[in-house]
PDB file of C-alpha atoms in Angstrom:
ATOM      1  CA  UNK X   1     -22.276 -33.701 -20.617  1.00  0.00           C
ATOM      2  CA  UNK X   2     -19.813 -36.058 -21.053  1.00  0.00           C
ATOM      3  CA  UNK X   3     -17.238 -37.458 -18.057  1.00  0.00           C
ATOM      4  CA  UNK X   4     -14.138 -38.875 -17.252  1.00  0.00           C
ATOM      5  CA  UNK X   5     -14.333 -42.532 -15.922  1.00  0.00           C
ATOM      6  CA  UNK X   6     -12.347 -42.041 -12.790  1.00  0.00           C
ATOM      7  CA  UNK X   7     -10.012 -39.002 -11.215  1.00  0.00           C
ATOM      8  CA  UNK X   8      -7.391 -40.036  -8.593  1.00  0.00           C
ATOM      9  CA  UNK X   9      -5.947 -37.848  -6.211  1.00  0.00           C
ATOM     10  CA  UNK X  10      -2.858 -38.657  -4.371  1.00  0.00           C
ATOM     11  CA  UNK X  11      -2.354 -36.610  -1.330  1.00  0.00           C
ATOM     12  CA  UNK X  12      -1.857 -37.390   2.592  1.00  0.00           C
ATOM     13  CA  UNK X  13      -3.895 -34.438   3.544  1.00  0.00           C
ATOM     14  CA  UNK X  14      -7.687 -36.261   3.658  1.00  0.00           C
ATOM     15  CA  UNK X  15      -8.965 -31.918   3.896  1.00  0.00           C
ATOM     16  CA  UNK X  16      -7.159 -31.365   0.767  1.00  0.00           C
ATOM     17  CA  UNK X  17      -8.632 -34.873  -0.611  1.00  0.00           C
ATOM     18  CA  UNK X  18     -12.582 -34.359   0.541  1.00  0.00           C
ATOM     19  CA  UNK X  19     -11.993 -30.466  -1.031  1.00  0.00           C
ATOM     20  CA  UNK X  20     -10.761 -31.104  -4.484  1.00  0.00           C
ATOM     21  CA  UNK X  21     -13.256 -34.087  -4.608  1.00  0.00           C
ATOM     22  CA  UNK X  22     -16.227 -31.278  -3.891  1.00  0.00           C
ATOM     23  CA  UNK X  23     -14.619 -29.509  -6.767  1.00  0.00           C
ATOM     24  CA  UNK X  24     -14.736 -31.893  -8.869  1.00  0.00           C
ATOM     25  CA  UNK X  25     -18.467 -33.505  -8.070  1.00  0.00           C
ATOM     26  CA  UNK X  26     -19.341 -29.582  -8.486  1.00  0.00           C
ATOM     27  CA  UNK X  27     -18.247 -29.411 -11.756  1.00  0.00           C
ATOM     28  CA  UNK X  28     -19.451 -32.892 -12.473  1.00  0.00           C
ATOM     29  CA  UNK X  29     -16.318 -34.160 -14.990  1.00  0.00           C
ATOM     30  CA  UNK X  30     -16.205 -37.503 -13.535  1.00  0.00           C
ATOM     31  CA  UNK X  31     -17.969 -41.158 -12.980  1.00  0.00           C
ATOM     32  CA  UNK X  32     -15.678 -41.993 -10.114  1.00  0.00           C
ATOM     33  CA  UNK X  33     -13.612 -39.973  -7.474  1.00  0.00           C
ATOM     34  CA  UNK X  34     -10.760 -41.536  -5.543  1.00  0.00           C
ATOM     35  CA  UNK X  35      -8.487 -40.171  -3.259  1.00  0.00           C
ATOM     36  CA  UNK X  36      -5.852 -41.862  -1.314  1.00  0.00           C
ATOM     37  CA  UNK X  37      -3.327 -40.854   1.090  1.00  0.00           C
ATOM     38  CA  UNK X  38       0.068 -41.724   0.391  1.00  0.00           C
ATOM     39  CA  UNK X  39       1.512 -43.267  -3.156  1.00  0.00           C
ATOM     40  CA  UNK X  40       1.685 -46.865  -2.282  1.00  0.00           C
ATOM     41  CA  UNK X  41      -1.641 -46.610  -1.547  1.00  0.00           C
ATOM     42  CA  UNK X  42      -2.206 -45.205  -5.327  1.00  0.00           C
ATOM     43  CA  UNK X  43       0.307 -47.988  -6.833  1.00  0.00           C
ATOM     44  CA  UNK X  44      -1.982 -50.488  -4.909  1.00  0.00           C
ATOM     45  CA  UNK X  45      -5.259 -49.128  -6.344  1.00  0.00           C
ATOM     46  CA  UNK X  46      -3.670 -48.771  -9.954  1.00  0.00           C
ATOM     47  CA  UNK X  47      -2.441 -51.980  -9.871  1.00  0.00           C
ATOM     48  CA  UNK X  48      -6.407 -53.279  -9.265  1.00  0.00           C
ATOM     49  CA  UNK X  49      -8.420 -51.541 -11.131  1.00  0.00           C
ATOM     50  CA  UNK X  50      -8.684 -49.815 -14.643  1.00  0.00           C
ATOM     51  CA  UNK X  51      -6.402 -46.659 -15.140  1.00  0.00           C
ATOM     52  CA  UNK X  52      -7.533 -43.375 -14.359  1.00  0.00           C
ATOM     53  CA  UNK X  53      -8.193 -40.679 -16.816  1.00  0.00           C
ATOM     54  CA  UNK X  54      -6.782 -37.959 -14.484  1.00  0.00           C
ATOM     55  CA  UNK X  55      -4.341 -38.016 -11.486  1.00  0.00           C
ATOM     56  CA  UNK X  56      -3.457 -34.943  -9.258  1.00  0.00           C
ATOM     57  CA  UNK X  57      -0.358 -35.874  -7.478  1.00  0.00           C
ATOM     58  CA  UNK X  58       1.203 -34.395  -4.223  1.00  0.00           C
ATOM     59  CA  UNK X  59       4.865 -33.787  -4.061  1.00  0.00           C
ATOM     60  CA  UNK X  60       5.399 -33.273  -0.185  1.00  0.00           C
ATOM     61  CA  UNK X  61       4.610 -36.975   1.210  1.00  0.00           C
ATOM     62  CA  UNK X  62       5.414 -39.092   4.237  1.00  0.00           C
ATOM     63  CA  UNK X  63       7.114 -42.499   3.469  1.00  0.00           C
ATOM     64  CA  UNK X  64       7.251 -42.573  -0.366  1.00  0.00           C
ATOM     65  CA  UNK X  65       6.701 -39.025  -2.151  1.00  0.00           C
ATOM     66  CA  UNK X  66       5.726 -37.698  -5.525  1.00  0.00           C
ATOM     67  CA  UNK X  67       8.614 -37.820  -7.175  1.00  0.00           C
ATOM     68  CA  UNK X  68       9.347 -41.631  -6.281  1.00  0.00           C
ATOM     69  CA  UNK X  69       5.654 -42.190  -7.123  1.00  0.00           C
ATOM     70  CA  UNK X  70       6.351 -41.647 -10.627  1.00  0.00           C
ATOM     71  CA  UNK X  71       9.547 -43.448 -10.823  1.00  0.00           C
ATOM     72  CA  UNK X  72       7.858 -46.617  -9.668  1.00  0.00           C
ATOM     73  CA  UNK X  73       4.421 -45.657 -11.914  1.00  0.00           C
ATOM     74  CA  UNK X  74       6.626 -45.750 -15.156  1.00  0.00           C
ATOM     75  CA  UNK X  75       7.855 -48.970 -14.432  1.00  0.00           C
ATOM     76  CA  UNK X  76       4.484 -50.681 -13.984  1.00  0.00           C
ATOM     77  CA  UNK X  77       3.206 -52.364 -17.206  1.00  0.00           C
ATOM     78  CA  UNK X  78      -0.113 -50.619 -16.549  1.00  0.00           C
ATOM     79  CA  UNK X  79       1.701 -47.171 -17.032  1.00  0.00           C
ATOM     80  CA  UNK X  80       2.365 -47.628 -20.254  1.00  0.00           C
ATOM     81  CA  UNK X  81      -1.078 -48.934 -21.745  1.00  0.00           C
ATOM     82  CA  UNK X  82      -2.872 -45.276 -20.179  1.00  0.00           C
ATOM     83  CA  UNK X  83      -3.463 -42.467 -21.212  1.00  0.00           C
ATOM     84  CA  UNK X  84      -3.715 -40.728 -17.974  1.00  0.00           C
ATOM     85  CA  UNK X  85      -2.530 -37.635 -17.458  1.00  0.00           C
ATOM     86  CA  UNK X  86      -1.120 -36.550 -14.239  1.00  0.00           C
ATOM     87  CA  UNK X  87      -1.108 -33.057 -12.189  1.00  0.00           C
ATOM     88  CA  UNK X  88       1.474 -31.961  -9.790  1.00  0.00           C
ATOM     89  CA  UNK X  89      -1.058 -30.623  -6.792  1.00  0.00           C
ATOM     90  CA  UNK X  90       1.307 -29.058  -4.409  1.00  0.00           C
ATOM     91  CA  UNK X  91       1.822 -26.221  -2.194  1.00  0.00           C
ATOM     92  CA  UNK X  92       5.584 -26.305  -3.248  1.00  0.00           C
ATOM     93  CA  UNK X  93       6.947 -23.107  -4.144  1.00  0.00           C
ATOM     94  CA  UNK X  94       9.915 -24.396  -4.675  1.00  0.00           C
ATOM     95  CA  UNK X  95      10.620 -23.554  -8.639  1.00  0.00           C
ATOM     96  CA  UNK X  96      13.421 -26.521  -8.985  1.00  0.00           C
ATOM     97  CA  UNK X  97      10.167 -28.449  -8.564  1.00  0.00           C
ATOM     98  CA  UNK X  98       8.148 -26.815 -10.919  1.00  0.00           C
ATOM     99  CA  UNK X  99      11.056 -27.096 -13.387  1.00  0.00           C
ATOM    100  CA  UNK X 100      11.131 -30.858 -12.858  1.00  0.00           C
ATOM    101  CA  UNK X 101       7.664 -31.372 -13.409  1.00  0.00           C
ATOM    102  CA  UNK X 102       8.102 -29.577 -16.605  1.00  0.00           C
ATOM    103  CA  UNK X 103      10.660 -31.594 -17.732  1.00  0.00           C
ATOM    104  CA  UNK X 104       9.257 -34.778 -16.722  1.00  0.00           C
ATOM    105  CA  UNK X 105       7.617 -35.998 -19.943  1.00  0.00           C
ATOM    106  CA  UNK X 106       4.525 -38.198 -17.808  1.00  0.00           C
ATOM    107  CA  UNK X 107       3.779 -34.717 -16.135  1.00  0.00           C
ATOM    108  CA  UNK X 108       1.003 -32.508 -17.957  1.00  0.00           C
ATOM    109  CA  UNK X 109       1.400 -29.804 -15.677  1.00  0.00           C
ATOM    110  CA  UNK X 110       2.270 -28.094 -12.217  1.00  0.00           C
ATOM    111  CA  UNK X 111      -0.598 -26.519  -9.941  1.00  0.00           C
ATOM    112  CA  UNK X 112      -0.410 -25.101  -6.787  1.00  0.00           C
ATOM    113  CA  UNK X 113      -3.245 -25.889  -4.018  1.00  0.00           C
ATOM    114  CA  UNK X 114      -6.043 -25.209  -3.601  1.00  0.00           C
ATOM    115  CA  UNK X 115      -7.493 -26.781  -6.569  1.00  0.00           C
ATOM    116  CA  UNK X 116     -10.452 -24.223  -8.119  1.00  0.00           C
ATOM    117  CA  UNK X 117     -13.100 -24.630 -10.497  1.00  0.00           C
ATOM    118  CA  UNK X 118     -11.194 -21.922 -13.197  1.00  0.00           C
ATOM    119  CA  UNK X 119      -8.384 -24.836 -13.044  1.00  0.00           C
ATOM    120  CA  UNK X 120     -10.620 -27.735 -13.378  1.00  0.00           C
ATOM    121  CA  UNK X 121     -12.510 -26.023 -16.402  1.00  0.00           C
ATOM    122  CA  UNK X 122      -8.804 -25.530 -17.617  1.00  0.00           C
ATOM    123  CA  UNK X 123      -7.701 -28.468 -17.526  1.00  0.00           C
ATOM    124  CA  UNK X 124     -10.976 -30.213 -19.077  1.00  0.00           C
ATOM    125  CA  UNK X 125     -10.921 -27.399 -21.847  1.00  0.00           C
ATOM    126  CA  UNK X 126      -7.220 -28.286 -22.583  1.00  0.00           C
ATOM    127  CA  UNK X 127      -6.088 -32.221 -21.927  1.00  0.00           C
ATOM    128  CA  UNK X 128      -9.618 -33.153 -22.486  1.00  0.00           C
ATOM    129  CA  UNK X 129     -11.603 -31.191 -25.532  1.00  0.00           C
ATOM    130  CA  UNK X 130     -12.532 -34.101 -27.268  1.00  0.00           C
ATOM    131  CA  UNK X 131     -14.912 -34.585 -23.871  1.00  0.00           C
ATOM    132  CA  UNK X 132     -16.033 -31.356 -23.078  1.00  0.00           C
TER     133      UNK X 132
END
């Protein structure tokens, strides 16, 4: 089966983090798993290393928070080179959030937590067919 290089979740909750990333080695999609907890902490890892295939993003943050995340990632030169696509991963219910996430071009899509299998497989089966 084929993988993605590296998934990269963004989320100050380290339960949330160590879940999702035994969701994803169960379904076995990807080389490399990283999770950080806060979005400077993602712009500092992006900025380092090669750009992920996959990013689930947290809205609700301390210091800097999902929204600003993206602001700064489209202005990094890196950001425009990938092809990542990124996942809202919230517990927002909030629908002016899911709203913005659909209008914001860099976001594929809004999800609420927990992250499940059925999702994963969805989102493999959709943003990523030519790999699984």
């Amino acid at each position: 089966m084929a993988s993605l290089d590296c998934v990269l979740f963004v989320d100050d909750n380290e339960a949330d983090n160590v879940y999702h990333s035994i969701i994803l080695r169960e379904v076995g999609c990807a080389r490399q798993i990283v999770a950080v907890e806060s979005a400077q902490e993602a712009l500092d890892f992006l900025q380092k290393n090669k750009p992920p295939d996959l990013i689930f993003l947290d809205i609700n943050m301390p210091g800097m928070n999902g929204w600003e995340f993206l602001e700064e990632y489209e202005q990094a030169p890196y950001s425009q080179e990938a092809a990542t696509r990124i996942f809202m991963l919230t517990t927002s219910l909030n629908p002016e959030e899911r709203c913005r996430a659909k209008q914001t071009p860099r976001v594929a899509d809004f999800l609420r937590k927990p992250l499940e299998v059925k999702d994963l497989q969805e989102i493999l089966s959709i943003h990523f067919s030519e790999l699984f």
